[in-house]
């Protein structure tokens, strides 16, 4: 008989073993009872957390991973892969916590992903999602040349250049930012548990009863409560589930069906993801999206790279791509009301990227910095001649890169037709920027030479 008193006896007699040795030893002793073992192993993890006075939360989490990877999870009473995965997820519960912290960690694996893809496929069909023939090329057009693993394109949102030989199913940091693109089902999904996608208690009432076996409260020696939060204990789980499925439906319909209603929903309810498309992945082909991002992004000296992402993106091979559509849109948006904001933003960014000490975290070569700023300064300089703008954009560029003129000439000024003319005319502006912003301070008590005086002194 598998009794709790035996479980407690083992806990006390074997506690001198290393934690992983103890857990595996326990699992081997009771391997004949897989379901009961799994239930009691959950109990065991909590008791280890309580029993060992100085245990760290990280060790607790790692032990939990060892258990799940070492014990057979098969239950003959479950009939489908979906039910087996659901049982595993329910036994791990939603989270555990004490008065100080909460651990929500689940070792997501290939089976979890496959089941979630099947579920999302059904959800998308119910929402009139259309499968497209050019799914592969669409994925690459938006997200870049991401790596394929069998029938899955895999993307780490905070490391778009991930290029390991193995796909990651488990997000060790716990942020669940990985994205998976199913080539077979032609859809995109993140890391979701079954309870986050469907009403599991309604669809699988028998399997769901396994949550009844999970103790929800323990006490340590000091009387402190340790809590287990089961999935069914999440009070707003229905609302979370709806939000998850809405987000997935609208992401897929926008990305692969060009659904404008989904676009409208996403820019209101999924702003981080939509901004990422432009700022992280360099997707600027959707003009409506790009315009929305441009209007809400301004230069911030505390996050200068955020503004810069409107103009360029660094590729995984180390090269850069300039966003020509950004310049076209800024020109369209430029008017008497927006001029000040646009030019102030550009001025701030030129001053930032032109200073290699300030911008060294960008990891750009000198030639890449010159190319980026030559294009940005050229765009802004046009308003000196059309609107009498006084921002000295080309003079600012000369201040930072005058010694690099030979490279500009070698690159034929990056194909910018009036660049050489405007560069030559910006000699006084370079002097003004140097005197007033970098090597002096213009204002009360000091004024630089006027342009007429400066030209006379320098025989211009």
PDB file of N, CA and C in Angstrom, residues 263-264 266-268 271-279 283-298 310 325-326 329-330 333:
ATOM      1  N   UNK A 263      -5.670  44.047 -37.295  1.00  0.00           N
ATOM      2  CA  UNK A 263      -4.663  45.096 -37.113  1.00  0.00           C
ATOM      3  C   UNK A 263      -5.154  46.131 -36.102  1.00  0.00           C
ATOM      4  N   UNK A 264      -6.392  46.569 -36.271  1.00  0.00           N
ATOM      5  CA  UNK A 264      -6.960  47.563 -35.354  1.00  0.00           C
ATOM      6  C   UNK A 264      -7.004  47.029 -33.922  1.00  0.00           C
ATOM      7  N   UNK A 266      -5.039  44.731 -32.590  1.00  0.00           N
ATOM      8  CA  UNK A 266      -3.684  44.543 -32.071  1.00  0.00           C
ATOM      9  C   UNK A 266      -3.035  45.853 -31.638  1.00  0.00           C
ATOM     10  N   UNK A 267      -3.230  46.923 -32.381  1.00  0.00           N
ATOM     11  CA  UNK A 267      -2.582  48.179 -31.993  1.00  0.00           C
ATOM     12  C   UNK A 267      -3.230  48.778 -30.743  1.00  0.00           C
ATOM     13  N   UNK A 268      -4.386  48.262 -30.364  1.00  0.00           N
ATOM     14  CA  UNK A 268      -5.030  48.695 -29.125  1.00  0.00           C
ATOM     15  C   UNK A 268      -4.729  47.751 -27.962  1.00  0.00           C
ATOM     16  N   UNK A 271       0.210  46.087 -28.071  1.00  0.00           N
ATOM     17  CA  UNK A 271       1.098  47.116 -28.606  1.00  0.00           C
ATOM     18  C   UNK A 271       2.565  46.695 -28.614  1.00  0.00           C
ATOM     19  N   UNK A 272       3.006  45.984 -27.579  1.00  0.00           N
ATOM     20  CA  UNK A 272       4.412  45.580 -27.525  1.00  0.00           C
ATOM     21  C   UNK A 272       4.773  44.709 -28.724  1.00  0.00           C
ATOM     22  N   UNK A 273       3.944  43.734 -29.025  1.00  0.00           N
ATOM     23  CA  UNK A 273       4.200  42.846 -30.157  1.00  0.00           C
ATOM     24  C   UNK A 273       4.225  43.631 -31.464  1.00  0.00           C
ATOM     25  N   UNK A 274       3.283  44.537 -31.637  1.00  0.00           N
ATOM     26  CA  UNK A 274       3.205  45.285 -32.894  1.00  0.00           C
ATOM     27  C   UNK A 274       4.411  46.208 -33.061  1.00  0.00           C
ATOM     28  N   UNK A 275       4.852  46.826 -31.982  1.00  0.00           N
ATOM     29  CA  UNK A 275       6.056  47.657 -32.074  1.00  0.00           C
ATOM     30  C   UNK A 275       7.281  46.807 -32.374  1.00  0.00           C
ATOM     31  N   UNK A 276       7.330  45.617 -31.796  1.00  0.00           N
ATOM     32  CA  UNK A 276       8.456  44.714 -32.048  1.00  0.00           C
ATOM     33  C   UNK A 276       8.611  44.395 -33.526  1.00  0.00           C
ATOM     34  N   UNK A 277       7.518  44.261 -34.230  1.00  0.00           N
ATOM     35  CA  UNK A 277       7.591  43.924 -35.650  1.00  0.00           C
ATOM     36  C   UNK A 277       8.460  44.929 -36.393  1.00  0.00           C
ATOM     37  N   UNK A 278       8.315  46.196 -36.049  1.00  0.00           N
ATOM     38  CA  UNK A 278       9.104  47.246 -36.694  1.00  0.00           C
ATOM     39  C   UNK A 278      10.472  47.384 -36.039  1.00  0.00           C
ATOM     40  N   UNK A 279      10.489  47.530 -34.722  1.00  0.00           N
ATOM     41  CA  UNK A 279      11.707  47.935 -34.030  1.00  0.00           C
ATOM     42  C   UNK A 279      12.714  46.810 -33.828  1.00  0.00           C
ATOM     43  N   UNK A 283      10.350  45.108 -39.779  1.00  0.00           N
ATOM     44  CA  UNK A 283       9.255  44.958 -40.745  1.00  0.00           C
ATOM     45  C   UNK A 283       8.610  46.323 -40.971  1.00  0.00           C
ATOM     46  N   UNK A 284       8.862  46.916 -42.132  1.00  0.00           N
ATOM     47  CA  UNK A 284       8.345  48.253 -42.433  1.00  0.00           C
ATOM     48  C   UNK A 284       7.500  48.278 -43.701  1.00  0.00           C
ATOM     49  N   UNK A 285       7.104  47.100 -44.188  1.00  0.00           N
ATOM     50  CA  UNK A 285       6.338  47.050 -45.433  1.00  0.00           C
ATOM     51  C   UNK A 285       4.867  47.422 -45.239  1.00  0.00           C
ATOM     52  N   UNK A 286       4.351  47.253 -44.032  1.00  0.00           N
ATOM     53  CA  UNK A 286       2.980  47.670 -43.750  1.00  0.00           C
ATOM     54  C   UNK A 286       3.024  49.145 -43.354  1.00  0.00           C
ATOM     55  N   UNK A 287       2.614  50.005 -44.258  1.00  0.00           N
ATOM     56  CA  UNK A 287       2.732  51.444 -44.038  1.00  0.00           C
ATOM     57  C   UNK A 287       1.848  51.911 -42.884  1.00  0.00           C
ATOM     58  N   UNK A 288       0.681  51.304 -42.733  1.00  0.00           N
ATOM     59  CA  UNK A 288      -0.196  51.683 -41.614  1.00  0.00           C
ATOM     60  C   UNK A 288       0.473  51.371 -40.276  1.00  0.00           C
ATOM     61  N   UNK A 289       1.091  50.207 -40.198  1.00  0.00           N
ATOM     62  CA  UNK A 289       1.799  49.826 -38.973  1.00  0.00           C
ATOM     63  C   UNK A 289       2.967  50.767 -38.716  1.00  0.00           C
ATOM     64  N   UNK A 290       3.758  51.026 -39.740  1.00  0.00           N
ATOM     65  CA  UNK A 290       4.931  51.885 -39.579  1.00  0.00           C
ATOM     66  C   UNK A 290       4.525  53.292 -39.147  1.00  0.00           C
ATOM     67  N   UNK A 291       3.474  53.815 -39.743  1.00  0.00           N
ATOM     68  CA  UNK A 291       3.015  55.162 -39.369  1.00  0.00           C
ATOM     69  C   UNK A 291       2.569  55.198 -37.909  1.00  0.00           C
ATOM     70  N   UNK A 292       1.871  54.157 -37.481  1.00  0.00           N
ATOM     71  CA  UNK A 292       1.429  54.077 -36.085  1.00  0.00           C
ATOM     72  C   UNK A 292       2.626  54.057 -35.134  1.00  0.00           C
ATOM     73  N   UNK A 293       3.660  53.295 -35.486  1.00  0.00           N
ATOM     74  CA  UNK A 293       4.854  53.207 -34.638  1.00  0.00           C
ATOM     75  C   UNK A 293       5.606  54.532 -34.628  1.00  0.00           C
ATOM     76  N   UNK A 294       5.753  55.162 -35.792  1.00  0.00           N
ATOM     77  CA  UNK A 294       6.469  56.436 -35.871  1.00  0.00           C
ATOM     78  C   UNK A 294       5.796  57.494 -35.000  1.00  0.00           C
ATOM     79  N   UNK A 295       4.485  57.563 -35.061  1.00  0.00           N
ATOM     80  CA  UNK A 295       3.758  58.603 -34.328  1.00  0.00           C
ATOM     81  C   UNK A 295       3.881  58.453 -32.815  1.00  0.00           C
ATOM     82  N   UNK A 296       4.116  57.245 -32.344  1.00  0.00           N
ATOM     83  CA  UNK A 296       4.191  57.042 -30.893  1.00  0.00           C
ATOM     84  C   UNK A 296       5.626  56.904 -30.392  1.00  0.00           C
ATOM     85  N   UNK A 297       6.606  57.115 -31.264  1.00  0.00           N
ATOM     86  CA  UNK A 297       8.009  56.944 -30.872  1.00  0.00           C
ATOM     87  C   UNK A 297       8.773  58.251 -31.043  1.00  0.00           C
ATOM     88  N   UNK A 298       9.365  58.726 -29.966  1.00  0.00           N
ATOM     89  CA  UNK A 298      10.155  59.952 -30.009  1.00  0.00           C
ATOM     90  C   UNK A 298      11.508  59.721 -29.338  1.00  0.00           C
ATOM     91  N   UNK A 310      13.624  53.069 -35.664  1.00  0.00           N
ATOM     92  CA  UNK A 310      12.740  53.483 -36.753  1.00  0.00           C
ATOM     93  C   UNK A 310      13.493  53.564 -38.074  1.00  0.00           C
ATOM     94  N   UNK A 325      11.257  53.352 -46.020  1.00  0.00           N
ATOM     95  CA  UNK A 325       9.861  53.744 -45.816  1.00  0.00           C
ATOM     96  C   UNK A 325       9.698  54.711 -44.647  1.00  0.00           C
ATOM     97  N   UNK A 326      10.606  54.648 -43.678  1.00  0.00           N
ATOM     98  CA  UNK A 326      10.539  55.596 -42.560  1.00  0.00           C
ATOM     99  C   UNK A 326      10.768  57.015 -43.050  1.00  0.00           C
ATOM    100  N   UNK A 329       7.703  58.233 -44.963  1.00  0.00           N
ATOM    101  CA  UNK A 329       6.575  58.551 -44.089  1.00  0.00           C
ATOM    102  C   UNK A 329       6.819  59.825 -43.289  1.00  0.00           C
ATOM    103  N   UNK A 330       8.046  60.013 -42.812  1.00  0.00           N
ATOM    104  CA  UNK A 330       8.351  61.238 -42.075  1.00  0.00           C
ATOM    105  C   UNK A 330       8.156  62.466 -42.962  1.00  0.00           C
ATOM    106  N   UNK A 333       4.505  63.091 -43.089  1.00  0.00           N
ATOM    107  CA  UNK A 333       3.970  63.576 -41.814  1.00  0.00           C
ATOM    108  C   UNK A 333       4.465  64.976 -41.450  1.00  0.00           C
TER     109      UNK A 333
END
